[in-house]
Amino acid sequence: MSPVGDKEDPSAASLHGVNQYWRALEPADMDRGDHRSMVGAMWEEVGQLQFEFLRSEGLEPRHRLLDVGCGAMRGGVHFARYLDRGNYFGLDANASLIEAGRRELDLAGLADRDAQLIADANFDVARFDARFDYAIAVSLVTHLYFNHIQLCLARVAEHLEPGGRFYMTFFEAPAPAHFQNLSHAGGEITTSYLSDPYHQSFDELATLGRRAGLHAHRIGEFGHPRGQNMILFAAE
């Protein structure tokens, strides 16, 4: 199956004020590797971390994986190499990051892995015309309002196989509606209830998951260098 087209959705503008990493990269920016810092840097460390985590959770080459907020393939390079050809699907709101990701796949010698990449700001997973065994969103909801998280969960849930799993990282708050700022990773990151980067409680995210027909399970710490925790949303 050939890569899906990635024409940027006009509604991507609705996220400009939400995600501090939004930027339209030019070819010269990609040549310098600016995309690696845009997606949070720690390119090798966090890319390898999410790959090893999903493998420990049972990901096998035969599985189809949806990478929501895939950015420039920080994790995608590892997944595309491991999964059977055509089984990696990446979605991101920023079309220029998708293009940078294609460059990363080329540099890694993975252009023939038929990675399916789409730029879409509305989490329109249906455009892939596929169902998924696993899905992951790393450092995505830390930049989203609750209504965007709800949309993401609902649209991913519609395309998970029975028993499918959606893993999501988040900065965890101790209780719902935690209005005070929180410090993470030894003071390196400060999160807020009202501004990017955001924190959420497990209960808040679990409620959004239930509305999408998903059952939430708290995994908690999984080794993220900036202190993000993991939550699993499981399909019936």
CSV table of C-alpha atoms in Angstrom, one decimal:
chain,number,residue,atom,x,y,z
A,1,MET,CA,0.0,0.0,0.0
A,2,SER,CA,1.4,3.4,-1.0
A,3,PRO,CA,1.8,6.2,1.5
A,4,VAL,CA,-1.4,8.2,2.1
A,5,GLY,CA,-1.4,11.8,0.9
A,6,ASP,CA,-0.6,14.4,3.6
A,7,LYS,CA,-2.1,17.7,2.4
A,8,GLU,CA,-2.5,19.8,5.5
A,9,ASP,CA,-6.0,20.2,6.9
A,10,PRO,CA,-7.0,23.9,7.0
A,11,SER,CA,-8.3,23.3,10.5
A,12,ALA,CA,-4.7,22.8,11.7
A,13,ALA,CA,-4.8,26.5,12.4
A,14,SER,CA,-7.1,25.8,15.4
A,15,LEU,CA,-4.1,24.2,17.1
A,16,HIS,CA,-1.6,27.0,16.6
A,17,GLY,CA,-2.5,28.5,19.9
A,18,VAL,CA,-2.4,25.2,21.7
A,19,ASN,CA,0.9,23.6,20.8
A,20,GLN,CA,4.0,25.6,21.4
A,21,TYR,CA,5.9,23.4,18.9
A,22,TRP,CA,3.8,24.5,15.9
A,23,ARG,CA,6.0,25.8,13.1
A,24,ALA,CA,6.0,25.5,9.3
A,25,LEU,CA,9.4,24.1,8.6
A,26,GLU,CA,11.3,25.1,5.4
A,27,PRO,CA,13.7,22.6,3.7
A,28,ALA,CA,16.7,24.5,5.1
A,29,ASP,CA,15.2,24.0,8.6
A,30,MET,CA,15.0,20.3,8.0
A,31,ASP,CA,18.5,20.2,6.7
A,32,ARG,CA,19.7,21.6,10.0
A,33,GLY,CA,17.6,19.1,11.9
A,34,ASP,CA,15.4,21.7,13.6
A,35,HIS,CA,12.5,19.2,13.6
A,36,ARG,CA,14.3,17.1,16.2
A,37,SER,CA,14.2,19.9,18.8
A,38,MET,CA,10.7,20.9,17.8
A,39,VAL,CA,9.3,17.5,19.0
A,40,GLY,CA,11.0,17.9,22.3
A,41,ALA,CA,14.6,16.9,21.5
A,42,MET,CA,16.0,13.8,23.4
A,43,TRP,CA,15.6,12.3,19.9
A,44,GLU,CA,17.4,9.0,20.5
A,45,GLU,CA,16.4,8.6,24.2
A,46,VAL,CA,12.7,9.1,23.9
A,47,GLY,CA,12.4,7.4,20.5
A,48,GLN,CA,14.0,4.3,21.9
A,49,LEU,CA,12.0,4.5,25.1
A,50,GLN,CA,8.6,4.4,23.5
A,51,PHE,CA,9.7,1.6,21.2
A,52,GLU,CA,11.0,-0.6,24.0
A,53,PHE,CA,7.9,0.2,26.1
A,54,LEU,CA,5.5,-1.0,23.4
A,55,ARG,CA,7.6,-4.1,22.8
A,56,SER,CA,7.4,-4.9,26.5
A,57,GLU,CA,3.6,-4.5,26.2
A,58,GLY,CA,3.4,-7.2,23.5
A,59,LEU,CA,3.9,-5.3,20.2
A,60,GLU,CA,4.9,-7.7,17.5
A,61,PRO,CA,5.9,-7.1,13.9
A,62,ARG,CA,2.5,-8.4,12.7
A,63,HIS,CA,0.6,-5.7,14.6
A,64,ARG,CA,-0.7,-2.5,13.0
A,65,LEU,CA,0.4,0.5,15.0
A,66,LEU,CA,-1.1,4.0,14.9
A,67,ASP,CA,1.3,6.8,16.1
A,68,VAL,CA,-0.9,9.8,17.0
A,69,GLY,CA,1.1,13.0,17.0
A,70,CYS,CA,4.0,11.2,15.3
A,71,GLY,CA,5.9,14.4,14.6
A,72,ALA,CA,9.1,13.8,12.7
A,73,MET,CA,9.3,10.0,13.4
A,74,ARG,CA,11.3,10.2,16.7
A,75,GLY,CA,9.6,6.9,17.6
A,76,GLY,CA,8.4,6.2,14.1
A,77,VAL,CA,11.9,5.3,12.8
A,78,HIS,CA,12.2,2.5,15.4
A,79,PHE,CA,8.6,1.3,14.8
A,80,ALA,CA,8.9,1.3,11.0
A,81,ARG,CA,12.1,-0.7,11.2
A,82,TYR,CA,10.5,-3.3,13.5
A,83,LEU,CA,7.0,-3.7,12.2
A,84,ASP,CA,6.1,-5.7,9.1
A,85,ARG,CA,6.0,-3.6,5.9
A,86,GLY,CA,3.0,-1.3,5.8
A,87,ASN,CA,2.1,-1.7,9.5
A,88,TYR,CA,3.2,1.7,10.7
A,89,PHE,CA,0.7,4.6,10.5
A,90,GLY,CA,1.6,8.1,11.6
A,91,LEU,CA,-0.7,11.1,12.1
A,92,ASP,CA,0.3,14.7,12.9
A,93,ALA,CA,-1.3,18.1,12.6
A,94,ASN,CA,1.9,19.7,11.2
A,95,ALA,CA,2.5,18.7,7.5
A,96,SER,CA,6.1,20.0,7.6
A,97,LEU,CA,6.9,17.6,10.5
A,98,ILE,CA,5.5,14.8,8.4
A,99,GLU,CA,7.8,15.8,5.6
A,100,ALA,CA,10.7,15.9,8.0
A,101,GLY,CA,9.7,12.5,9.1
A,102,ARG,CA,9.9,11.2,5.6
A,103,ARG,CA,13.4,12.5,5.5
A,104,GLU,CA,14.3,10.7,8.7
A,105,LEU,CA,12.9,7.4,7.3
A,106,ASP,CA,15.0,7.9,4.1
A,107,LEU,CA,18.1,8.6,6.1
A,108,ALA,CA,17.5,5.5,8.1
A,109,GLY,CA,17.1,3.4,5.0
A,110,LEU,CA,13.5,2.8,5.7
A,111,ALA,CA,11.8,4.3,2.6
A,112,ASP,CA,10.7,0.9,1.5
A,113,ARG,CA,8.8,0.1,4.7
A,114,ASP,CA,5.6,1.8,3.3
A,115,ALA,CA,5.0,3.9,6.4
A,116,GLN,CA,1.6,5.5,6.1
A,117,LEU,CA,1.7,9.2,7.0
A,118,ILE,CA,-1.1,11.8,7.2
A,119,ALA,CA,-1.2,15.4,8.2
A,120,ASP,CA,-4.6,16.0,9.9
A,121,ALA,CA,-5.5,18.3,12.8
A,122,ASN,CA,-8.8,16.6,13.6
A,123,PHE,CA,-7.5,13.1,14.3
A,124,ASP,CA,-9.3,11.8,11.2
A,125,VAL,CA,-8.0,8.3,11.6
A,126,ALA,CA,-10.6,7.0,9.1
A,127,ARG,CA,-8.4,8.4,6.3
A,128,PHE,CA,-6.1,5.4,6.8
A,129,ASP,CA,-8.9,2.9,6.0
A,130,ALA,CA,-7.3,0.5,8.5
A,131,ARG,CA,-7.9,-0.9,12.0
A,132,PHE,CA,-5.2,-1.0,14.6
A,133,ASP,CA,-4.0,-3.4,17.3
A,134,TYR,CA,-1.9,-0.7,19.1
A,135,ALA,CA,-1.9,3.1,19.2
A,136,ILE,CA,0.4,5.5,21.0
A,137,ALA,CA,0.5,9.2,21.7
A,138,VAL,CA,3.8,10.5,23.2
A,139,SER,CA,3.9,14.1,24.4
A,140,LEU,CA,0.6,14.9,22.7
A,141,VAL,CA,-2.0,15.5,25.3
A,142,THR,CA,0.5,17.6,27.3
A,143,HIS,CA,-0.2,20.3,24.6
A,144,LEU,CA,-4.0,19.8,24.1
A,145,TYR,CA,-7.2,21.1,25.5
A,146,PHE,CA,-9.7,18.6,27.0
A,147,ASN,CA,-12.0,18.9,24.0
A,148,HIS,CA,-9.1,17.9,21.6
A,149,ILE,CA,-8.2,15.0,23.8
A,150,GLN,CA,-11.8,13.8,23.7
A,151,LEU,CA,-11.9,14.0,19.9
A,152,CYS,CA,-8.6,12.1,19.7
A,153,LEU,CA,-9.8,9.3,22.0
A,154,ALA,CA,-13.2,9.0,20.2
A,155,ARG,CA,-11.7,8.8,16.7
A,156,VAL,CA,-8.9,6.4,17.6
A,157,ALA,CA,-11.4,4.2,19.5
A,158,GLU,CA,-13.5,3.8,16.4
A,159,HIS,CA,-10.6,2.2,14.6
A,160,LEU,CA,-9.1,-0.1,17.3
A,161,GLU,CA,-9.4,-3.8,16.9
A,162,PRO,CA,-11.3,-5.6,19.6
A,163,GLY,CA,-8.9,-5.8,22.5
A,164,GLY,CA,-6.8,-3.0,20.9
A,165,ARG,CA,-4.7,-0.8,23.1
A,166,PHE,CA,-4.1,3.0,23.1
A,167,TYR,CA,-1.2,4.2,25.2
A,168,MET,CA,-0.9,7.9,26.0
A,169,THR,CA,1.7,9.8,28.0
A,170,PHE,CA,0.7,12.7,30.3
A,171,PHE,CA,1.9,14.9,33.1
A,172,GLU,CA,-0.1,13.6,36.0
A,173,ALA,CA,-1.9,15.8,38.4
A,174,PRO,CA,-2.8,14.5,41.9
A,175,ALA,CA,-6.5,15.2,41.5
A,176,PRO,CA,-9.0,16.5,39.0
A,177,ALA,CA,-9.2,20.3,38.4
A,178,HIS,CA,-5.7,20.8,40.0
A,179,PHE,CA,-5.4,24.5,39.4
A,180,GLN,CA,-1.9,25.0,40.9
A,181,ASN,CA,1.1,24.6,38.7
A,182,LEU,CA,3.2,21.4,39.0
A,183,SER,CA,7.0,20.9,38.7
A,184,HIS,CA,8.4,17.9,36.9
A,185,ALA,CA,11.8,16.4,36.1
A,186,GLY,CA,13.6,18.2,39.0
A,187,GLY,CA,12.1,21.6,38.1
A,188,GLU,CA,12.9,21.4,34.4
A,189,ILE,CA,9.2,21.4,33.4
A,190,THR,CA,6.3,23.4,34.9
A,191,THR,CA,2.8,22.4,33.9
A,192,SER,CA,-0.5,24.1,34.3
A,193,TYR,CA,-4.2,23.4,34.2
A,194,LEU,CA,-4.8,26.4,32.0
A,195,SER,CA,-1.8,26.7,29.7
A,196,ASP,CA,0.6,24.6,27.6
A,197,PRO,CA,2.2,22.4,28.8
A,198,TYR,CA,-0.9,20.9,30.6
A,199,HIS,CA,-1.3,18.4,33.4
A,200,GLN,CA,-4.3,16.1,33.8
A,201,SER,CA,-5.3,13.7,36.5
A,202,PHE,CA,-5.8,10.0,35.8
A,203,ASP,CA,-9.5,10.3,36.7
A,204,GLU,CA,-10.0,13.2,34.2
A,205,LEU,CA,-8.5,11.2,31.3
A,206,ALA,CA,-10.3,8.0,32.4
A,207,THR,CA,-13.6,9.9,32.1
A,208,LEU,CA,-12.8,11.0,28.6
A,209,GLY,CA,-11.8,7.5,27.8
A,210,ARG,CA,-15.2,6.1,29.1
A,211,ARG,CA,-17.0,8.5,26.8
A,212,ALA,CA,-15.1,7.0,23.9
A,213,GLY,CA,-15.9,3.5,25.0
A,214,LEU,CA,-12.4,2.8,26.3
A,215,HIS,CA,-11.3,1.4,29.7
A,216,ALA,CA,-8.5,3.3,31.4
A,217,HIS,CA,-5.6,1.7,33.3
A,218,ARG,CA,-3.0,3.7,35.1
A,219,ILE,CA,0.5,2.5,34.2
A,220,GLY,CA,2.3,5.5,35.8
A,221,GLU,CA,6.0,6.0,35.6
A,222,PHE,CA,7.8,4.2,32.7
A,223,GLY,CA,11.1,6.0,32.6
A,224,HIS,CA,10.3,9.2,30.7
A,225,PRO,CA,13.2,11.6,31.3
A,226,ARG,CA,10.8,14.6,31.7
A,227,GLY,CA,8.5,12.9,34.2
A,228,GLN,CA,5.6,12.0,32.0
A,229,ASN,CA,3.5,9.0,33.1
A,230,MET,CA,1.6,6.5,30.9
A,231,ILE,CA,-2.1,5.6,30.7
A,232,LEU,CA,-3.6,2.7,28.8
A,233,PHE,CA,-7.0,2.9,27.1
A,234,ALA,CA,-8.2,-0.5,26.2
A,235,ALA,CA,-10.9,-1.4,23.7
A,236,GLU,CA,-13.4,-4.1,24.5
